[in-house]
Amino acid sequence: MKKNNNLLEIFGDINLSIPKRMRAGQTGYRTVTYMTEIPEDNFQRMLSINKDGIVTIYASKVDYGQGIKTGFIIAVAEELCLEPEKINIILGDTDLCPWDPGTFGSDSTASVGLLLRNAATTAREKLYELAAERAGISKDNFISINGYIEQKDNPSVAYSFSELIGQQNIKVNIPENISLSSKIDNLYIGNNIKRIDGLEKVTGKSKYSRDILVPEMLFAKVIRPPAYGATINKIDSTNLQKISSYYQLIHEGDLLAILAESDEAAQHLSSMIDVSWHTLDGQASRWDMPKILLDSKFDTSVLQEEGNIDVGLNEADIILEETYYVPYISTTPMEPRAAVAKWDDDKLIVWAGTQRPHGIKSELMKLFNLQAKQVRVITPEIGGGFGAKSLYPIASEASILSKIVNKPVRVAYSRNEETIFSSFRPAALMEVKAGVTIDGSITAWSFKAVHAGERFLIGRRGATTPYSSKNIFVEVSCADSPLKTGSYRSLGAAVNHFAREAFIDELSRSIKCDPLEFRLQNLKDERYINVLRSVANKIQWQSSTSPTKIGQGLAIGIDVGSYVALAVHIEIIGTEIKISKVAAAIDCGLAIDHDGIVNQVEGGIIQGLGGTLYEAIEFENGTIINPGFTRYRVPKINNIPEIHVEILDNKTTPSSGAGELGIVPIAAAISNALFDLTGQRVRELPIQRQLQSS
């Protein structure tokens, strides 16, 4: 980093950007969530104020639609008492921003947001000290007001930020024990602040990876295999010899690409290459998955074990046992991946819309045997990620091709490629067994889940039960996977919640108890009870015992420390399920950005509608059959219900994530509403293709 003059810089401990729940087991966490080794330099720059008084904050969290730019700025604005519009933010540039494991787990606000608040508080206290030195009085006599440090009892004594910094170069580390603002009425936190990047997004000024244009850049079309595991037998490029326009054909290991001066030219030229492939026979198909999951279990973890299940079942009046299944689904981000790579002598610069810029930097360092100072990854705007853009293989492809041709190169996925060569939410199977008494007590609860893939943290998320019972057993296993599995919004939480919350409804119906009352009877955590009562009031919940034209269903959930309840109204129109109304109540601790939270919950609900009603990856013998939107159905604007989100602002509890709350309970709520409406119980997603014709 270049030496800076006339600058106040605040440095923070990058270890604090790792989620609290993961810090104790950092080694395992690195392995399963793409983390790279933490640099030796623990304290890195989080915030600066320059000689002109301009505040800039730095973070390697990235904004792929969740709105953390605005949330981070609000957090800093609150502590500096400075208008948000006067604060700059730089995200995801490995040369400028501190190390970070990546943007996932709904942890941006809880970890880095808090760290930035601490940085702003540290800056404020340092400015108080500088003002106190000038005035010759205690720093306790000063307050910060919109770019000035002002004496409390004498407003005529006020110093601008730039005036206090002067010609100094000041570096301060965030102290271990630091007190945040204790104001009762927040200036910005918890208020509806206009989104910082909203205008650029809707006017098209935002720059995504596909928009990056570098002088002399070539456009690459990578020729990809027709099925998983396919390898090249023979390449016939004789047709290209008839073309006089510029192109380069590159075959490096498994990488086969044609480079041209435009996307269109590269695409056209690639169609003139005849490649014969060796494909593998006997690969799995989608209908094989339930058996694969059951037959190939490994890495089984027991997450809850209390009492004795057999004893609890013997005490029950009614015993239920059911199996739930969900298929693979795609993340379907609006923006397919793209990457631009440029070599500047021995330094590699890559623009990539990744969720983990420092992780991609580490991969490139290893690939080319480079030092940290020789690789820079810059993250432009990202059009959705949902976990899949943690992996970004085309950054390596672009870098390899750029090095070979000694020119900048862009590699971009088509829509079909984005689906086929991305990762998928794992298929999963959940076996649930429980006993209940006539008076509504759960005497035993057994939950056994199997999630495809090797990442045990995916299946564990959301598997434990919040309902009271003296006898509980919860275990989660990994299993073989014919498709590449990876992160998907909430990891396994939405899947596990679907099985648990649908089964809770089945238990309540088995003893003819209202599903709302049954939940309230068996919950002890007041935060669950509060969100549940709130959403029931909003939806005007009524216990129904006879079929109606409107089905109602509800479900609760928890994810990364935040609580949620959802209630829905559904109708059947012809052979289609219509979600007419969704009410959500959430408790995510101190709510920093109310508008951002509502946006995230709404987005999670809408994305969850797709996985609940329509979405499923169809594959046969290693080939994805429905990679594009013509055959892979996602919710459209006419499928979107009326949505109400209530934030239970818990000011006494630290902030936790809201990015994945909406998706966690939606499948169970809809499934329960379908039973309420039709009497049909659906235990396999997507629901729409399981729906019996009327």
XYZ file of C-alpha atoms in Angstrom:
694
model
C 0.000 0.000 0.000
C 1.396 3.414 -0.936
C 2.290 5.851 1.805
C -0.511 8.315 2.411
C -0.225 11.885 3.686
C -2.893 14.150 5.166
C -4.943 11.133 6.137
C -6.588 9.536 9.148
C -6.696 5.769 8.706
C -8.462 3.262 10.956
C -7.257 -0.345 11.025
C -9.233 -3.322 12.291
C -8.585 -6.982 13.078
C -9.572 -9.023 10.014
C -10.154 -12.083 12.214
C -13.360 -10.366 13.298
C -14.725 -10.672 9.746
C -15.036 -14.408 10.319
C -18.493 -15.244 11.739
C -18.422 -15.637 15.525
C -19.974 -19.086 15.308
C -17.070 -20.234 13.145
C -14.014 -18.662 14.779
C -13.437 -21.511 17.211
C -13.121 -24.005 14.351
C -11.453 -21.921 11.672
C -9.494 -24.796 10.126
C -12.551 -26.849 9.241
C -14.429 -23.749 8.189
C -11.724 -22.886 5.667
C -12.073 -26.305 4.087
C -15.812 -26.261 3.580
C -16.561 -22.627 2.795
C -13.744 -21.753 0.427
C -11.832 -19.740 3.013
C -8.196 -18.946 2.330
C -5.441 -18.729 4.884
C -5.672 -15.611 7.012
C -2.779 -13.236 6.231
C -0.124 -12.628 8.868
C -0.967 -8.909 8.918
C -4.111 -9.064 11.077
C -4.789 -5.319 11.195
C -5.835 -3.855 7.853
C -7.445 -0.596 6.778
C -11.194 -0.311 7.280
C -11.812 3.444 7.050
C -10.044 6.633 6.049
C -10.683 10.372 6.185
C -8.571 12.435 3.800
C -7.366 16.034 3.925
C -10.620 17.200 2.328
C -12.680 15.500 5.021
C -13.935 12.795 2.680
C -14.757 9.547 4.462
C -14.124 6.257 2.645
C -14.872 2.806 3.981
C -13.300 -0.413 2.705
C -14.644 -3.959 2.821
C -14.161 -7.115 0.807
C -17.755 -8.116 1.288
C -19.477 -7.673 -2.067
C -22.940 -6.448 -2.952
C -24.747 -8.835 -5.287
C -28.156 -7.320 -4.690
C -28.485 -7.596 -0.926
C -27.851 -3.866 -0.399
C -24.898 -4.019 1.990
C -23.362 -0.911 0.438
C -26.205 1.051 1.947
C -26.169 -0.888 5.217
C -22.439 -0.349 5.728
C -22.713 3.357 4.964
C -25.625 3.721 7.412
C -23.585 2.038 10.153
C -20.652 4.410 9.630
C -22.874 7.474 9.198
C -24.516 6.748 12.554
C -21.248 6.745 14.492
C -19.769 9.777 12.699
C -23.083 11.691 12.696
C -22.448 12.307 9.015
C -24.931 12.303 6.158
C -24.733 8.986 4.253
C -24.333 10.806 0.938
C -20.978 12.132 2.137
C -19.468 8.675 2.618
C -17.688 6.724 -0.123
C -17.438 2.941 -0.128
C -15.088 0.543 -1.917
C -15.941 -3.147 -1.941
C -14.175 -6.250 -3.205
C -10.881 -4.829 -4.493
C -8.048 -6.970 -3.130
C -5.489 -4.170 -3.552
C -7.543 -1.677 -1.546
C -9.785 -3.664 0.776
C -8.942 -5.824 3.799
C -8.886 -9.603 3.619
C -12.236 -11.323 4.044
C -13.364 -14.957 3.724
C -16.228 -14.110 1.371
C -19.800 -12.908 1.229
C -22.058 -15.701 2.415
C -23.966 -16.823 5.496
C -25.933 -13.574 5.945
C -23.006 -12.351 8.001
C -22.053 -9.048 6.375
C -23.960 -6.835 8.817
C -23.270 -8.972 11.880
C -19.493 -9.154 11.389
C -18.136 -6.522 8.989
C -20.994 -4.093 9.608
C -20.161 -4.114 13.306
C -16.456 -3.854 12.525
C -17.094 -0.761 10.406
C -19.184 0.785 13.179
C -16.236 0.213 15.487
C -13.920 1.811 12.917
C -16.161 4.868 12.652
C -16.351 5.151 16.429
C -12.557 4.938 16.644
C -12.250 7.710 14.046
C -14.751 9.855 15.917
C -12.905 9.440 19.210
C -9.589 10.314 17.547
C -11.131 13.471 16.067
C -12.402 14.360 19.550
C -8.826 14.010 20.838
C -7.489 16.266 18.078
C -10.149 18.875 18.824
C -9.418 18.677 22.548
C -5.715 19.309 21.903
C -6.581 22.432 19.926
C -9.090 23.791 22.421
C -7.208 22.743 25.532
C -10.251 21.051 27.081
C -11.435 17.484 27.621
C -12.537 15.500 24.590
C -15.772 14.748 26.451
C -16.863 18.308 25.642
C -17.194 17.585 21.909
C -19.781 16.086 19.597
C -19.676 15.211 15.896
C -22.145 17.011 13.644
C -22.110 16.475 9.878
C -18.396 16.780 9.193
C -17.515 19.006 12.140
C -16.348 18.359 15.688
C -18.232 20.896 17.755
C -17.957 21.988 21.381
C -21.175 20.988 23.144
C -21.738 24.172 25.153
C -20.174 26.524 22.637
C -21.159 25.743 19.018
C -19.014 28.585 17.756
C -16.004 26.388 18.499
C -16.101 23.823 15.708
C -13.419 22.152 13.618
C -13.946 20.409 10.288
C -12.594 16.889 9.827
C -10.061 18.165 7.277
C -8.945 20.986 9.579
C -8.213 18.550 12.399
C -6.273 16.137 10.212
C -4.220 18.914 8.619
C -0.838 17.735 7.358
C -0.745 14.647 9.554
C -0.712 11.008 8.574
C -2.511 9.298 11.460
C -3.003 5.558 11.837
C -5.141 4.117 14.629
C -6.064 0.532 15.455
C -9.576 -0.209 16.671
C -9.224 -0.913 20.414
C -10.532 -4.174 21.881
C -13.085 -2.487 24.146
C -14.993 0.196 22.334
C -18.342 1.818 23.074
C -20.733 2.454 20.217
C -23.228 5.308 20.185
C -25.693 5.124 23.045
C -28.157 7.613 21.553
C -31.802 6.662 22.098
C -32.995 8.204 18.846
C -30.814 6.994 15.998
C -30.026 9.370 13.163
C -29.835 6.735 10.461
C -29.919 3.222 11.922
C -33.404 1.768 11.711
C -34.684 4.497 9.402
C -35.645 4.106 5.759
C -32.581 5.503 4.004
C -32.686 5.649 0.216
C -30.538 2.946 -1.318
C -27.127 4.332 -2.228
C -26.812 2.465 -5.540
C -30.470 2.474 -6.549
C -30.293 5.151 -9.238
C -27.279 3.589 -10.963
C -28.950 0.184 -10.969
C -32.212 1.313 -12.558
C -30.570 3.644 -15.091
C -28.034 1.085 -16.291
C -24.958 2.984 -15.108
C -23.785 0.139 -12.879
C -20.877 -1.815 -14.343
C -20.919 -5.602 -14.199
C -18.129 -7.975 -15.207
C -19.603 -8.307 -18.693
C -19.414 -4.500 -19.058
C -15.665 -4.298 -18.437
C -13.867 -3.265 -21.625
C -10.070 -3.118 -21.711
C -8.037 -1.853 -24.696
C -7.002 -4.667 -27.082
C -9.253 -7.124 -25.262
C -10.157 -10.377 -26.984
C -13.400 -12.277 -26.461
C -13.124 -15.974 -25.766
C -15.664 -18.680 -26.467
C -14.744 -21.752 -24.458
C -15.917 -24.986 -26.082
C -17.375 -27.001 -23.247
C -18.188 -30.725 -22.985
C -21.725 -31.903 -23.821
C -21.972 -33.984 -20.626
C -20.237 -34.282 -17.269
C -16.990 -36.233 -17.479
C -16.702 -35.941 -21.267
C -13.170 -35.557 -22.659
C -11.872 -34.479 -26.058
C -11.120 -37.233 -28.573
C -10.326 -35.185 -31.674
C -10.475 -31.575 -32.863
C -11.095 -30.769 -36.535
C -10.547 -27.061 -37.268
C -10.141 -27.251 -41.048
C -13.227 -25.093 -41.617
C -11.517 -22.223 -39.781
C -8.808 -22.103 -42.411
C -11.346 -20.613 -44.803
C -11.817 -17.600 -42.514
C -9.648 -14.562 -43.150
C -10.730 -12.563 -40.064
C -8.685 -12.520 -36.883
C -8.963 -15.426 -34.478
C -6.841 -17.661 -32.293
C -7.624 -21.251 -31.409
C -6.159 -22.339 -28.084
C -6.030 -25.868 -26.707
C -4.317 -25.969 -23.317
C -4.929 -29.138 -21.299
C -8.693 -29.450 -20.875
C -9.230 -25.852 -22.005
C -10.338 -25.425 -25.610
C -11.260 -21.895 -26.703
C -11.424 -19.635 -29.708
C -10.568 -15.952 -29.309
C -11.845 -13.172 -31.543
C -12.436 -9.426 -31.548
C -16.127 -9.656 -30.573
C -18.489 -11.978 -28.770
C -20.426 -12.597 -31.951
C -17.329 -13.519 -33.943
C -16.068 -15.902 -31.259
C -19.479 -17.579 -31.054
C -19.705 -17.961 -34.845
C -16.175 -19.299 -35.185
C -16.682 -21.840 -32.409
C -19.554 -23.366 -34.386
C -17.103 -24.122 -37.191
C -14.946 -26.367 -35.020
C -15.820 -30.052 -35.064
C -15.010 -31.706 -31.735
C -15.603 -35.382 -31.058
C -16.013 -36.296 -27.409
C -15.542 -39.397 -25.305
C -18.518 -39.567 -22.941
C -19.166 -41.727 -19.906
C -22.094 -44.118 -19.911
C -24.089 -45.264 -16.917
C -24.159 -41.957 -15.057
C -27.003 -41.274 -12.658
C -30.296 -39.667 -13.590
C -32.682 -37.641 -11.459
C -34.951 -40.545 -10.597
C -31.986 -42.403 -9.082
C -31.416 -39.794 -6.390
C -33.555 -41.035 -3.446
C -31.847 -44.442 -3.575
C -28.395 -42.874 -4.009
C -28.976 -40.721 -0.948
C -30.017 -43.644 1.218
C -27.369 -46.072 -0.043
C -24.307 -43.814 0.053
C -24.532 -41.991 3.382
C -21.272 -40.885 4.997
C -19.985 -38.326 7.521
C -23.060 -38.698 9.717
C -23.218 -36.063 12.476
C -25.533 -36.182 15.482
C -26.694 -32.624 16.152
C -29.213 -33.201 18.966
C -29.561 -36.152 21.302
C -31.700 -36.014 24.429
C -33.493 -38.771 26.299
C -34.519 -41.964 24.519
C -36.619 -42.021 21.338
C -38.093 -45.475 22.007
C -39.215 -44.439 25.491
C -40.835 -41.305 24.052
C -42.648 -43.259 21.348
C -44.038 -45.653 23.962
C -45.510 -42.659 25.797
C -47.265 -41.339 22.686
C -50.934 -41.637 21.819
C -50.150 -41.219 18.119
C -46.950 -42.019 16.205
C -46.267 -40.544 12.768
C -43.430 -41.334 10.372
C -42.940 -39.670 6.982
C -40.257 -39.069 4.344
C -39.670 -35.784 2.506
C -37.602 -35.259 -0.638
C -36.257 -32.263 -2.552
C -34.399 -32.331 -5.918
C -31.382 -30.383 -7.086
C -32.184 -26.819 -8.061
C -30.181 -24.085 -9.794
C -29.259 -20.727 -8.293
C -30.352 -18.996 -11.556
C -28.733 -15.581 -10.949
C -29.923 -12.880 -13.314
C -26.322 -12.269 -14.430
C -24.362 -15.199 -15.888
C -20.698 -15.151 -14.848
C -18.031 -13.262 -16.772
C -14.373 -12.484 -16.083
C -11.757 -10.244 -17.683
C -8.045 -10.930 -17.165
C -5.131 -8.668 -18.017
C -1.397 -9.187 -17.487
C 0.635 -6.029 -16.836
C 4.218 -7.285 -17.000
C 4.316 -9.766 -14.103
C 1.101 -8.536 -12.431
C -2.266 -10.138 -13.098
C -5.447 -8.061 -12.807
C -8.802 -9.835 -12.949
C -12.303 -8.388 -12.927
C -14.725 -11.037 -11.690
C -18.183 -10.900 -10.134
C -17.267 -13.283 -7.356
C -18.496 -13.522 -3.781
C -14.943 -14.170 -2.546
C -12.376 -11.922 -4.275
C -9.572 -12.812 -1.843
C -10.279 -16.504 -2.347
C -10.029 -16.130 -6.127
C -6.813 -14.164 -5.640
C -5.348 -17.056 -3.653
C -6.349 -19.534 -6.361
C -4.677 -17.428 -9.042
C -1.523 -17.049 -6.945
C -1.250 -20.836 -6.684
C -2.107 -21.415 -10.348
C 0.652 -19.121 -11.621
C 3.047 -19.316 -8.649
C 2.739 -15.597 -7.929
C 3.208 -13.473 -4.815
C 0.284 -11.629 -3.236
C 1.393 -8.258 -4.628
C 1.318 -9.704 -8.163
C -2.424 -10.481 -8.236
C -5.309 -8.052 -7.981
C -8.954 -9.109 -8.127
C -11.569 -6.380 -8.619
C -15.227 -7.171 -8.109
C -17.619 -5.029 -10.183
C -21.363 -5.067 -9.522
C -22.852 -8.556 -9.322
C -26.267 -9.516 -10.647
C -27.132 -12.123 -8.031
C -25.029 -14.864 -6.534
C -26.948 -16.846 -3.891
C -23.825 -18.836 -3.022
C -22.876 -20.179 -6.446
C -20.537 -17.304 -7.313
C -18.181 -18.235 -4.516
C -16.786 -20.602 -7.143
C -15.536 -18.696 -10.192
C -13.545 -20.993 -12.515
C -13.718 -18.669 -15.504
C -11.401 -16.249 -13.675
C -8.693 -18.881 -14.075
C -9.700 -19.601 -17.680
C -9.491 -15.924 -18.644
C -6.118 -15.594 -16.910
C -4.636 -18.631 -18.677
C -5.820 -17.447 -22.080
C -4.630 -13.899 -21.449
C -1.157 -15.138 -20.558
C -0.964 -17.268 -23.708
C -1.979 -14.496 -26.138
C -0.418 -11.635 -24.133
C -3.594 -9.593 -24.399
C -6.569 -8.978 -22.109
C -9.205 -11.706 -22.471
C -12.810 -11.974 -21.442
C -14.584 -15.290 -20.798
C -18.342 -15.264 -20.251
C -20.937 -17.921 -19.585
C -24.091 -18.165 -21.658
C -27.316 -18.688 -19.734
C -27.163 -22.437 -20.342
C -23.511 -22.607 -19.298
C -24.271 -20.678 -16.119
C -26.687 -23.436 -15.158
C -24.777 -26.493 -16.364
C -21.318 -25.577 -15.066
C -22.381 -23.914 -11.841
C -23.168 -25.711 -8.594
C -26.616 -26.792 -7.437
C -28.531 -26.845 -4.202
C -28.126 -30.479 -3.137
C -30.878 -33.025 -3.453
C -31.903 -34.184 0.018
C -34.075 -36.727 1.768
C -35.445 -36.311 5.305
C -36.965 -39.091 7.416
C -39.017 -37.771 10.325
C -40.657 -39.753 13.104
C -42.403 -38.416 16.188
C -44.856 -39.259 18.923
C -47.518 -36.938 20.309
C -50.115 -37.120 23.043
C -53.753 -36.172 22.596
C -53.201 -33.067 24.693
C -50.473 -31.851 22.265
C -47.165 -32.780 23.930
C -44.396 -34.060 21.662
C -43.047 -37.160 23.409
C -40.369 -38.032 20.858
C -38.758 -36.361 17.835
C -36.442 -38.135 15.381
C -35.095 -36.288 12.325
C -32.616 -37.935 9.939
C -31.513 -35.933 6.899
C -29.252 -36.892 3.994
C -27.928 -34.123 1.728
C -26.004 -34.860 -1.463
C -22.393 -33.713 -1.579
C -19.344 -33.592 0.662
C -19.925 -30.303 2.495
C -21.370 -31.338 5.842
C -22.165 -27.741 6.865
C -24.814 -27.495 4.134
C -26.978 -30.257 5.534
C -26.502 -29.302 9.165
C -27.953 -25.823 8.820
C -31.491 -25.605 10.171
C -31.751 -29.310 11.045
C -32.250 -28.995 14.813
C -35.725 -28.578 16.293
C -36.899 -25.660 18.436
C -39.901 -27.622 19.725
C -39.827 -28.986 23.253
C -39.531 -32.698 23.873
C -37.696 -34.826 26.426
C -36.633 -37.233 23.696
C -34.897 -35.804 20.630
C -32.547 -37.287 18.050
C -31.320 -35.299 15.034
C -28.645 -36.513 12.632
C -27.451 -35.300 9.244
C -25.403 -37.212 6.670
C -23.599 -36.423 3.439
C -24.077 -38.630 0.368
C -22.677 -39.207 -3.105
C -23.678 -36.628 -5.679
C -23.679 -36.982 -9.471
C -23.941 -33.178 -9.798
C -21.701 -30.468 -8.364
C -23.225 -29.284 -5.107
C -22.565 -25.925 -3.496
C -23.977 -23.083 -1.496
C -27.520 -21.949 -2.107
C -29.358 -19.260 -0.185
C -29.640 -20.611 3.408
C -27.614 -23.740 2.543
C -29.688 -26.691 3.830
C -31.889 -24.622 6.130
C -34.784 -24.177 3.703
C -34.758 -27.900 2.931
C -34.635 -29.023 6.560
C -37.271 -26.493 7.568
C -39.588 -27.747 4.840
C -39.552 -31.254 6.294
C -39.740 -30.185 9.922
C -42.468 -27.551 9.600
C -44.610 -29.661 7.274
C -44.324 -32.571 9.694
C -45.255 -30.340 12.639
C -48.462 -29.556 10.760
C -49.056 -33.262 10.268
C -48.606 -33.840 13.997
C -51.038 -31.080 14.879
C -53.650 -32.356 12.418
C -53.272 -35.898 13.767
C -54.675 -34.771 17.130
C -57.092 -32.262 15.542
C -55.212 -29.314 17.004
C -54.876 -25.930 15.300
C -51.345 -25.686 13.780
C -50.806 -22.239 15.315
C -51.844 -23.321 18.806
C -49.820 -26.532 18.538
C -46.672 -24.562 17.759
C -47.259 -22.044 20.519
C -47.813 -24.881 22.996
C -44.493 -26.536 22.139
C -42.238 -23.489 21.758
C -40.312 -22.022 24.689
C -38.177 -19.378 22.962
C -39.978 -16.021 23.232
C -38.456 -14.744 20.006
C -40.129 -17.577 18.088
C -43.403 -16.950 19.892
C -43.284 -13.224 19.134
C -42.750 -13.609 15.375
C -45.379 -16.343 15.221
C -48.052 -14.303 17.005
C -47.199 -11.271 14.890
C -47.585 -13.071 11.566
C -50.775 -14.816 12.679
C -52.313 -11.451 13.486
C -51.215 -10.000 10.160
C -52.685 -12.851 8.134
C -55.824 -12.892 10.325
C -55.277 -16.565 11.117
C -58.420 -18.585 11.731
C -58.578 -22.239 12.682
C -60.353 -24.059 9.856
C -61.874 -27.537 9.981
C -63.682 -27.589 6.655
C -62.518 -26.902 3.071
C -62.617 -23.292 1.871
C -61.638 -21.451 -1.286
C -58.565 -20.019 0.462
C -55.942 -22.249 2.044
C -53.833 -20.913 4.896
C -50.542 -22.231 6.164
C -47.735 -21.091 8.385
C -44.223 -22.046 9.396
C -41.406 -20.722 11.544
C -37.669 -20.709 11.053
C -34.271 -19.589 12.233
C -31.125 -18.836 10.278
C -27.788 -17.434 11.461
C -29.348 -16.204 14.673
C -32.408 -14.506 13.166
C -36.000 -15.617 13.720
C -38.808 -15.668 11.167
C -42.422 -16.718 10.816
C -44.366 -16.838 7.546
C -48.064 -17.262 6.857
C -49.604 -17.623 3.411
C -52.950 -17.657 1.654
C -53.222 -19.786 -1.488
C -55.838 -20.585 -4.114
C -56.092 -23.186 -6.872
C -56.898 -21.690 -10.265
C -57.353 -24.437 -12.828
C -54.328 -26.663 -12.239
C -52.097 -23.885 -10.897
C -51.370 -22.925 -7.304
C -51.671 -19.188 -6.785
C -50.070 -17.613 -3.728
C -52.300 -14.641 -3.016
C -50.786 -13.308 0.209
C -47.645 -13.770 2.289
C -47.057 -12.221 5.686
C -43.640 -12.352 7.324
C -42.437 -11.308 10.753
C -38.724 -11.281 11.517
C -36.456 -10.621 14.469
C -32.860 -10.041 13.373
C -31.762 -8.108 16.425
C -30.894 -4.443 15.950
C -32.217 -3.549 12.492
C -29.667 -1.321 10.748
C -31.319 -0.786 7.343
C -35.073 -1.357 7.477
C -35.641 -0.934 3.761
C -32.770 -3.289 2.975
C -34.134 -5.914 5.371
C -37.583 -5.778 3.804
C -36.031 -6.089 0.325
C -34.035 -9.129 1.406
C -37.005 -10.890 2.997
C -39.183 -10.191 -0.043
C -36.442 -11.475 -2.342
C -36.036 -14.641 -0.288
C -39.770 -15.295 -0.366
C -39.943 -14.868 -4.138
C -36.891 -17.051 -4.736
C -38.389 -19.620 -2.370
C -41.593 -19.679 -4.409
C -39.586 -21.039 -7.329
C -38.000 -23.884 -5.393
C -41.319 -24.660 -3.712
C -43.601 -24.666 -6.732
C -41.651 -25.138 -9.959
C -37.888 -25.598 -9.879
C -36.062 -28.895 -10.359
C -32.951 -29.747 -12.359
C -33.674 -32.571 -14.791
C -30.640 -34.679 -15.696
C -30.022 -37.988 -17.381
C -26.747 -39.875 -17.792
C -24.606 -36.839 -16.992
C -26.531 -34.357 -19.140
C -28.633 -31.435 -17.849
C -31.870 -31.477 -19.825
C -33.401 -28.136 -18.754
C -30.586 -25.566 -18.430
C -32.350 -22.499 -19.883
C -35.336 -20.448 -18.814
C -37.413 -21.937 -21.634
C -37.472 -25.246 -19.724
C -36.413 -24.270 -16.207
C -39.347 -22.422 -14.674
C -38.802 -19.614 -12.167
C -41.412 -17.215 -10.731
C -42.538 -14.469 -13.082
C -44.034 -11.140 -12.154
C -47.583 -12.486 -12.432
C -46.709 -15.173 -9.850
C -45.722 -12.660 -7.173
C -48.149 -12.402 -4.239
C -48.987 -9.501 -1.988
C -46.182 -9.506 0.599
C -46.153 -7.874 4.035
C -42.964 -7.829 6.127
C -42.916 -6.749 9.758
C -39.609 -6.154 11.504
C -39.659 -6.768 15.244
C -36.839 -4.364 16.031
C -34.957 -5.962 18.899
C -32.660 -3.086 19.845
C -31.097 -4.915 22.807
C -29.792 -7.796 20.670
C -26.810 -7.496 18.278
C -27.621 -7.452 14.575
C -27.853 -10.779 12.775
C -28.467 -11.626 9.129
C -31.678 -11.144 7.156
C -30.599 -12.232 3.683
C -31.891 -15.791 3.921
C -34.857 -15.514 6.264
C -37.563 -15.280 3.616
C -36.605 -18.521 1.877
C -36.340 -20.676 5.007
C -40.018 -21.372 5.887
C -41.821 -20.643 2.612
C -41.999 -24.208 1.238
C -43.529 -25.589 4.428
C -46.015 -22.719 4.705
C -47.253 -23.322 1.144
C -47.353 -27.097 1.606
C -49.378 -26.652 4.790
C -51.750 -24.233 3.062
C -52.278 -26.738 0.243
C -53.339 -29.375 2.765
C -55.635 -26.861 4.435
C -57.247 -26.106 1.080
C -57.392 -29.540 -0.571
C -56.560 -32.188 1.997
C -53.601 -33.295 -0.150
C -50.297 -33.601 1.699
C -47.277 -33.055 -0.560
C -43.935 -34.265 0.769
C -41.846 -33.826 -2.368
C -40.838 -30.605 -4.080
C -41.606 -28.935 -6.392
C -45.239 -28.944 -5.320
C -46.793 -27.924 -8.632
C -45.869 -31.168 -10.384
C -47.090 -33.208 -7.395
C -50.485 -31.501 -7.352
C -53.342 -33.842 -8.184
C -55.630 -32.633 -10.941
C -59.003 -31.515 -9.683
